[in-house]
Coordinates of C-alpha atoms in Angstrom, one line a residue:
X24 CA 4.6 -22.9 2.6
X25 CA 1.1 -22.2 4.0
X26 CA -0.4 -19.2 2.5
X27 CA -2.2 -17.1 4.1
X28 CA -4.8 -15.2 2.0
X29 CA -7.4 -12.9 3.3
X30 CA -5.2 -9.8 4.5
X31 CA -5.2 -6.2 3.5
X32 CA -3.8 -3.1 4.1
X33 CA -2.1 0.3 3.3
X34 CA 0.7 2.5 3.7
X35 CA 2.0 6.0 3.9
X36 CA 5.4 7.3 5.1
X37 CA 7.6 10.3 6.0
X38 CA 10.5 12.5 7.8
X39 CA 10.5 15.5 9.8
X40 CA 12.9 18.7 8.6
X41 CA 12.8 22.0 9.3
X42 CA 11.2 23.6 6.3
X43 CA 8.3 21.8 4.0
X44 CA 6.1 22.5 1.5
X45 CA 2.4 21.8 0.8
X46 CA 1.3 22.0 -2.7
X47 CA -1.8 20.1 -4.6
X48 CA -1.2 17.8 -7.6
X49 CA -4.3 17.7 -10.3
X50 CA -4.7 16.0 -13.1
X51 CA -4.6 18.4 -16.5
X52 CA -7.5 17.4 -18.2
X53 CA -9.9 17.2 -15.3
X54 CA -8.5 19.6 -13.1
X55 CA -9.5 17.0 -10.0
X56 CA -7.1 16.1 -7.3
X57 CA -5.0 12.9 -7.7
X58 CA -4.6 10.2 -4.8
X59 CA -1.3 8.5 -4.4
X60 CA 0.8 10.2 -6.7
X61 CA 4.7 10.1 -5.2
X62 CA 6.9 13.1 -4.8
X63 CA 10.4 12.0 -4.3
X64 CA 13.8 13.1 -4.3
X65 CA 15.6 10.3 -5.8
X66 CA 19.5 11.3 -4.6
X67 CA 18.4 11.5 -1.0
X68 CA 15.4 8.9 -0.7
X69 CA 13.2 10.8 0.8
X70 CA 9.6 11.7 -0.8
X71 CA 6.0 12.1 0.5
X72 CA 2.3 11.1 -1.3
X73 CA -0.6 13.0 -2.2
X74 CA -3.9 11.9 -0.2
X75 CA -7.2 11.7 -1.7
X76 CA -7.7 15.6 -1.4
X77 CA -4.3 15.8 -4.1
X78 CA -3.0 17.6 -1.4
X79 CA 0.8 16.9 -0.2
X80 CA 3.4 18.2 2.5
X81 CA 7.3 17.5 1.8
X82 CA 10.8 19.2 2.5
X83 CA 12.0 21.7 0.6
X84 CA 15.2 20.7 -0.2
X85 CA 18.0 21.9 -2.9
X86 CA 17.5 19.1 -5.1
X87 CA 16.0 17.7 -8.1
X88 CA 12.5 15.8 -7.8
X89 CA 10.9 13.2 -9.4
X90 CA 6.6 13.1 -9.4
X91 CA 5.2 9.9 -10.4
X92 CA 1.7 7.6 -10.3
X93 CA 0.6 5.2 -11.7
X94 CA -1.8 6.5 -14.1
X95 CA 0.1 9.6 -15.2
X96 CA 3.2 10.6 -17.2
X97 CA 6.0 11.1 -14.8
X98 CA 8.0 14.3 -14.5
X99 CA 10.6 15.5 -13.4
X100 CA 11.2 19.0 -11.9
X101 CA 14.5 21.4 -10.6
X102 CA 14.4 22.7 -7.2
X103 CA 14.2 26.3 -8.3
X104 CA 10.8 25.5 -10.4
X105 CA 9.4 23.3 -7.3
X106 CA 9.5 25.6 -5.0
X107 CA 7.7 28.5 -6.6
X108 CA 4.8 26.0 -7.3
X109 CA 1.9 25.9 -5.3
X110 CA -0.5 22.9 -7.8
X111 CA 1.3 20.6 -10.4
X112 CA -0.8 19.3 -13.1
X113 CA 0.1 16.0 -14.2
X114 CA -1.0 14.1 -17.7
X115 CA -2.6 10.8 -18.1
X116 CA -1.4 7.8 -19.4
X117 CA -4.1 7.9 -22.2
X118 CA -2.8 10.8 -23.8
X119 CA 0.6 9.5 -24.7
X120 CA 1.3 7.9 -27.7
X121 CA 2.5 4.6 -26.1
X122 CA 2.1 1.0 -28.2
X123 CA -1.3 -1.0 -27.1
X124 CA -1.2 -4.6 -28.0
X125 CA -3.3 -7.2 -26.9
X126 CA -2.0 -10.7 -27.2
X127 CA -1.3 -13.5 -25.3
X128 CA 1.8 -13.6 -22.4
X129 CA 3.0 -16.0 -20.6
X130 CA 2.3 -14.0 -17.3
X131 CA 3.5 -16.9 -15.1
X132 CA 6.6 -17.7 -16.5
X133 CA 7.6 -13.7 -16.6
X134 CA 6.6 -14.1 -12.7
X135 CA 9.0 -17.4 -12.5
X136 CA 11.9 -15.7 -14.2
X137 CA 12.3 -12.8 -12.1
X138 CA 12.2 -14.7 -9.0
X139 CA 14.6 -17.1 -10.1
X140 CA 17.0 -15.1 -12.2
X141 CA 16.5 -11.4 -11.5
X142 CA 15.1 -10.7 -7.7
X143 CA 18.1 -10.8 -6.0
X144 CA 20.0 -8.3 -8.9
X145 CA 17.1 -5.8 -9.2
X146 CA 15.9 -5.4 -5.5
X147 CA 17.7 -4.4 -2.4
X148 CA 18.4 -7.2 -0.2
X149 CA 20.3 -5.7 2.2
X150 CA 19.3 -4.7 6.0
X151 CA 17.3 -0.9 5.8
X152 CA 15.1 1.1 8.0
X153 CA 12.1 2.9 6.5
X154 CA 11.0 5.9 8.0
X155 CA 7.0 5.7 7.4
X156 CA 3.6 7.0 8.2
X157 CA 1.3 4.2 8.7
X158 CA -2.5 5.5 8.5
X159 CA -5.5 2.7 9.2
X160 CA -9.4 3.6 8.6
X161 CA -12.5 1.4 9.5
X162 CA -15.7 3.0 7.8
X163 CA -19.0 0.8 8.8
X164 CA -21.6 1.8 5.7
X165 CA -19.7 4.9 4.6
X166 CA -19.1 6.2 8.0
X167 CA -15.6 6.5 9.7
X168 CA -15.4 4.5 13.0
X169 CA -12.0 4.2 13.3
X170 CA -9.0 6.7 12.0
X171 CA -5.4 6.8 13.5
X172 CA -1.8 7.9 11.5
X173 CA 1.5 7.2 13.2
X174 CA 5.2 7.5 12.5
X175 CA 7.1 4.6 13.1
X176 CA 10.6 3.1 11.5
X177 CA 10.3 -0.3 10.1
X178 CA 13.3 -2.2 9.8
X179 CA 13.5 -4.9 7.3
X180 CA 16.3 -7.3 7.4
X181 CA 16.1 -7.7 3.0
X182 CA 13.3 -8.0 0.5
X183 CA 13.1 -11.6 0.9
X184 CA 10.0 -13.5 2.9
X185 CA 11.0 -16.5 4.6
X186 CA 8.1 -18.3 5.2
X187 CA 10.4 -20.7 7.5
X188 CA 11.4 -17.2 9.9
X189 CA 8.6 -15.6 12.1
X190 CA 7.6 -12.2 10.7
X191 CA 8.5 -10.5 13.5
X192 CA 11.9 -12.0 13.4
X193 CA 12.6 -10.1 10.0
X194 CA 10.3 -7.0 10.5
X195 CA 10.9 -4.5 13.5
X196 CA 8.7 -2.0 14.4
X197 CA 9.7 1.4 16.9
X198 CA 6.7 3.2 17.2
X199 CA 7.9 6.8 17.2
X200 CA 4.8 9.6 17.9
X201 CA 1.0 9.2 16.9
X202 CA -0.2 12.0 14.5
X203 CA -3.7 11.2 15.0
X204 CA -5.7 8.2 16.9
X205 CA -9.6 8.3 16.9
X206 CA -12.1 5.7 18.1
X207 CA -16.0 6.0 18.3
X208 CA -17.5 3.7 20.7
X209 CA -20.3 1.4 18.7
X210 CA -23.3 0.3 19.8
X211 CA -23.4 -3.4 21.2
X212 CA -24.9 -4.3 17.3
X213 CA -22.2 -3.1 15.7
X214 CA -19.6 -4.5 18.0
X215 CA -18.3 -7.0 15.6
X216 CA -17.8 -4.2 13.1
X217 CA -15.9 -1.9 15.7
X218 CA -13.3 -5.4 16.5
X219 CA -12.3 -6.0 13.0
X220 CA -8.7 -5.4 12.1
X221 CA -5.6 -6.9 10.4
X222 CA -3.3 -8.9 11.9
X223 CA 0.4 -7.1 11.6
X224 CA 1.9 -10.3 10.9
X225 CA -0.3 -10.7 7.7
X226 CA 0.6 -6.8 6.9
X227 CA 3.9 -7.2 7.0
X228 CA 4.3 -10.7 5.1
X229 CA 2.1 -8.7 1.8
X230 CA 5.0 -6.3 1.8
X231 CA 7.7 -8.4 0.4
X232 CA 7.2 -9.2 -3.6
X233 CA 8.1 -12.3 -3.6
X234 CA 5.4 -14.0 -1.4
X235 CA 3.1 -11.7 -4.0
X236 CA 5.0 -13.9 -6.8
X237 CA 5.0 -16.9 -5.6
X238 CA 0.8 -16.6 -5.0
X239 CA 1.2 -15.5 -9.0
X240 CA 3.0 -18.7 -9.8
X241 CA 1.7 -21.0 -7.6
X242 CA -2.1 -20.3 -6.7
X243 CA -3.1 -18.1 -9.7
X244 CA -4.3 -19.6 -13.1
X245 CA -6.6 -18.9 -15.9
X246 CA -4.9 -15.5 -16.7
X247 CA -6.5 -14.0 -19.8
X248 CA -4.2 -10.8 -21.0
X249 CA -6.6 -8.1 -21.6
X250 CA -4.1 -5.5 -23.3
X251 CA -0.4 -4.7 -22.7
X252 CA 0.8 -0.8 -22.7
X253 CA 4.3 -0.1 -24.2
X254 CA 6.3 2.8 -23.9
X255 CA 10.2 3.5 -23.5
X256 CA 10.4 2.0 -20.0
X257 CA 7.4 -0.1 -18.9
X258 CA 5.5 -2.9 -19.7
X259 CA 2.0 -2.6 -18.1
X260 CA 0.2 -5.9 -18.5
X261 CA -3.5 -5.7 -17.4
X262 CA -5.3 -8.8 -16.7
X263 CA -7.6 -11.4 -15.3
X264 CA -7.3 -14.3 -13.7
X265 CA -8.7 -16.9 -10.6
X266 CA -7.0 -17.8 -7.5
X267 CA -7.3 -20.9 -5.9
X268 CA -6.5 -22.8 -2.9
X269 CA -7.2 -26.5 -2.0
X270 CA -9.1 -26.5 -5.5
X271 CA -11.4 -24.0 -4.2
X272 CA -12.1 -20.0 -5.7
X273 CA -10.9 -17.6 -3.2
X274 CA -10.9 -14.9 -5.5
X275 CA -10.5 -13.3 -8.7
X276 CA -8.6 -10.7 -10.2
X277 CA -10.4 -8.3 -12.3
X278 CA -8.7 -5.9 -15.0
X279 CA -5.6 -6.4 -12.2
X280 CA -2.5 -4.5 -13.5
X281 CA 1.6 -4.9 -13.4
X282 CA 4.1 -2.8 -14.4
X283 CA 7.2 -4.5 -15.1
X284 CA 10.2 -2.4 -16.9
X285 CA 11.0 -2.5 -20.3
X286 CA 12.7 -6.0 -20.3
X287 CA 10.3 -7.8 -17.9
X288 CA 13.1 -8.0 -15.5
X289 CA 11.6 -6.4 -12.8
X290 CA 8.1 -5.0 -11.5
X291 CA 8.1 -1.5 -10.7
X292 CA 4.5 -1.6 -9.4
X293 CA 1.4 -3.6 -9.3
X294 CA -2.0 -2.9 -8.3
X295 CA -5.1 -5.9 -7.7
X296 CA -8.8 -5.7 -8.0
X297 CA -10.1 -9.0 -6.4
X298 CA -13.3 -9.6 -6.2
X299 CA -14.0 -13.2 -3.4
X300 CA -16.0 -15.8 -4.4
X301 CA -17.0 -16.4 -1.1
X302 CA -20.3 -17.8 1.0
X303 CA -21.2 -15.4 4.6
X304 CA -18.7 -17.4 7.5
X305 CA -21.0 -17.8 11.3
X306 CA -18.6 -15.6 14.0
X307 CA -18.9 -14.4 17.3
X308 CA -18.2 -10.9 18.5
X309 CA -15.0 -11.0 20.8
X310 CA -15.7 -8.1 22.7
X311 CA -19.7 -8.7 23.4
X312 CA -19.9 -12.4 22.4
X313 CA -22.5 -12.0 19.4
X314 CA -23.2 -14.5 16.9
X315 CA -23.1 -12.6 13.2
X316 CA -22.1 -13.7 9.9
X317 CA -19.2 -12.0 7.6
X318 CA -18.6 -11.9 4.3
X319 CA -15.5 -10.5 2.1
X320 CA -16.3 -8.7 -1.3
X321 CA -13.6 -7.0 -2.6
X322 CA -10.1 -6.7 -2.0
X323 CA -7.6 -4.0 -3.7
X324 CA -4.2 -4.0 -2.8
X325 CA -0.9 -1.7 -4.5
X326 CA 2.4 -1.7 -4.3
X327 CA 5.3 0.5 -5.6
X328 CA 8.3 0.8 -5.3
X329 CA 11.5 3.1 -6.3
X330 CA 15.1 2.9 -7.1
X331 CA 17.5 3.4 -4.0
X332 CA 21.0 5.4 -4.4
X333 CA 22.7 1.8 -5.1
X334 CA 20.1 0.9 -8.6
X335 CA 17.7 -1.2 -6.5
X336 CA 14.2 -1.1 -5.7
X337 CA 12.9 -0.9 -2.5
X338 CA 9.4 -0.5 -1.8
X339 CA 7.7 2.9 -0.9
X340 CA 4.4 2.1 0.0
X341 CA 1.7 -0.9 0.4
X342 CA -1.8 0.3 0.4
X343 CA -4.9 -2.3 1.2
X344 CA -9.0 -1.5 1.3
X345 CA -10.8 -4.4 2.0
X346 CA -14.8 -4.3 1.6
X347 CA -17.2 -6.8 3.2
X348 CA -20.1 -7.0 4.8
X349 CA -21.3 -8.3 8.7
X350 CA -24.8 -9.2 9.5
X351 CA -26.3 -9.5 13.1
X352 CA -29.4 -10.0 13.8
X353 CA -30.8 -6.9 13.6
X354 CA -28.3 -4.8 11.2
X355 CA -26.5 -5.6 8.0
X356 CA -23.9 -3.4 7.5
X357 CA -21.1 -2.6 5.1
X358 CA -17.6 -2.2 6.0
X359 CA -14.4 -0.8 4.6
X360 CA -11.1 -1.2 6.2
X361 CA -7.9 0.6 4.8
X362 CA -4.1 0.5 5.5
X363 CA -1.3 2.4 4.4
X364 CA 2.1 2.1 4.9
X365 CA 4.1 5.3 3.0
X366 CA 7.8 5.3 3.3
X367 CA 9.3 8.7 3.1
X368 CA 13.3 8.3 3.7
X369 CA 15.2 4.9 3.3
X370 CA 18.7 4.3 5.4
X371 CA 20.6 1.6 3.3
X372 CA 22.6 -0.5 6.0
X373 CA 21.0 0.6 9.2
X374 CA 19.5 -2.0 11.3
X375 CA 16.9 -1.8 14.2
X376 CA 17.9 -4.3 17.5
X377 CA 14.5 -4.4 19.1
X378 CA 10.8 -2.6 18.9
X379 CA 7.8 -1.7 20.4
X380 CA 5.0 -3.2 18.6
X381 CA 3.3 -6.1 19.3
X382 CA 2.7 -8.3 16.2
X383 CA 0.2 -10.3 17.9
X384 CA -2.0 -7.1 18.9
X385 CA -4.0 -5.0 16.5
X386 CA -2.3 -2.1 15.5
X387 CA -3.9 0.1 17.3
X388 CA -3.9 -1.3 20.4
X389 CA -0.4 -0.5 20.4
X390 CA -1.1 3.3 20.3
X391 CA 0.2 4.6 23.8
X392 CA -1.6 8.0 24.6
X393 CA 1.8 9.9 25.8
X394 CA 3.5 9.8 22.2
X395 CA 2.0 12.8 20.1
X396 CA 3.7 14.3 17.3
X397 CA 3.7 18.1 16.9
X398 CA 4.4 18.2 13.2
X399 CA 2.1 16.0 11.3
X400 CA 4.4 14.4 8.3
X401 CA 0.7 13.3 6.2
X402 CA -2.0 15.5 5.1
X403 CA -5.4 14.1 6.1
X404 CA -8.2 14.6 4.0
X405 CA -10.7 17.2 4.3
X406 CA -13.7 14.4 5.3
X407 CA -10.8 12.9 8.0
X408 CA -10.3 16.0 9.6
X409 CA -13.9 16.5 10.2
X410 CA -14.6 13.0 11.5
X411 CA -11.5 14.5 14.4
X412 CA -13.3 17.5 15.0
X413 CA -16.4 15.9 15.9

């Protein structure tokens, strides 16, 4: 299989209903606002995510909810206490009483066991549609460029990437409204900045865990298992280790973290630092035809996932922020593009016959201007909204 390896990206999702809720989520010790931390109602698979702000919108519906991150303990809350909140606190990680070991662990062959023994038992292979909100940013040295947040249902034929299918022959994607879309014009030096993007085809293959495994297994050596944190249900394994391809450093993970459940049977999250090991690469501007150079830095990429109504995991959402840098002749600049892809409602067994995106445009290039959403599933930030209002 050829393996495709510098991609990134991100992802946020969710439904429309009649009557929602916006509360903020802060952490108890700091009293600061938490990023990504999922509020979900498990019985009806539907849910929403805090942004960077802690701030999040979701239906009010009669039902228990679960709140969870990755860094915090996860609770769980009645309707009749949810609704009179207006802030949840939740408590780090650190402050439970969980087991810290550090010791050596066969990483790979954990990696090998659940692909060949548990995948198919543990995570839902059946056709689904995922409501979601995908959300892109572009930011050239600390400045938003680019911003744009869409609904959209994603169909998904199983969990399974086949790297013998097309992508687009086992994702679908219907476009449904456009929440937001922003674009500053760039100068001509910057024009190599203002092009970059991720190919949807490499978005959607980093979505399915097992092409993430089989990178693990196959591509990945020299792990070095900096500590392992046990409680009553997780495994979280952090770690470093070197990927390589054609005997050449493409990148390394640093203080990387999985979580895999209690009997290392399954991996409920994951979240990598990668730091390239790269020289600058000569390019030419499609759009003005200038010579620059570019140069990856960092890569972070997370994905979760949560238990459908039938016991399996599914995912429920993919983020990526890349960091590089381009230099022209006259500027160097630093750039940071992010992707999100947050899936609010799952519907087991429902299957999508044909879509509206093209996988071999950048996504937003496939943002018509008549499709506007009045009710705006994702909160932006406080810094995003301004960057609109300009």
């Amino acid at each position: 299989m050829k393996i495709l390896i510098n991609c990134f990206l991100i992802c946020i999702t969710y439904t429309s209903f009649s009557q929602s809720k916006e509360l903020v989520i802060l952490d108890n010790n700091s009293k600061k606002p938490i990023d990504l931390v999922q509020v979900f109602y498990p019985s009806l698979e539907i849910g929403s995510i805090s942004n960077a702000d802690g701030k999040v919108k979701i239906p009010l519906l009669e039902d228990e909810i679960i709140v969870s991150h990755i860094n915090y303990i996860e609770k769980k809350f009645s309707f009749e206490f949810f609704k009179q909140k207006d802030t949840l606190f939740l408590i780090p990680k650190t402050n439970q009483l969980d087991e810290v070991v550090i010791y050596n662990l066969d990483l790979k062959q954990k990696f090998k066991e659940i692909l060949e023994n548990s995948y198919l038992k543990k995570y839902s292979t059946k056709k689904i549609i995922h409501n979601c909100t995908y959300k892109e940013t572009f930011s050239v040295n600390d400045s938003l460029s680019r911003l744009f947040q869409a609904q959209l249902e994603w169909f998904s034929k199983n969990s399974l990437f086949k790297s013998n299918i097309a992508i687009d022959k086992q994702n679908i994607i219907n476009l449904q409204s456009v929440d937001y879309s922003k674009i500053i014009e760039l100068d001509n030096s910057l024009a190599s900045s203002k092009a970059a993007y991720i190919e949807n085809k490499l978005f959607f293959q980093f979505t399915h865990l097992n092409l993430l495994l089989e990178l693990l297994i196959n591509l990945t050596d020299d792990y070095e298992i900096k500590s392992i944190k046990k409680n009553e249900n997780t495994n979280t394994v952090f770690f470093n280790a070197t990927l390589r391809q054609n005997g050449e450093v493409i990148y390394n993970h640093k203080n990387s973290l999985i979580v895999f459940d209690k009997d290392y049977k399954a991996i409920k999250q994951l979240k990598f630092n990668m730091i390239y090991d790269t020289d600058f690469e000569d390019d030419i501007s499609k759009i003005y035809n200038i010579p620059y150079k570019k140069k990856t830095e960092s890569h972070i990429t997370e994905l979760s996932f949560n238990k459908l109504k039938n016991g399996k995991y599914s995912i429920s959402y993919y983020i990526s922020k890349l960091k590089g840098i381009i230099k022209t002749e006259n500027n160097t600049d630093k750039i940071t593009s992010e992707q999100s892809l947050f899936v609010t409602q799952s519907r087991l067994g429902e299957k999508l016959s044909k879509g509206n995106i093209d996988f071999d445009k950048p996504f937003y290039k496939n943002l018509p201007n008549s499709l506007k959403n009045e009710n705006i599933k994702i909160l932006l930030t406080e810094n995003e909204k301004e960057f609109l209002e300009k």
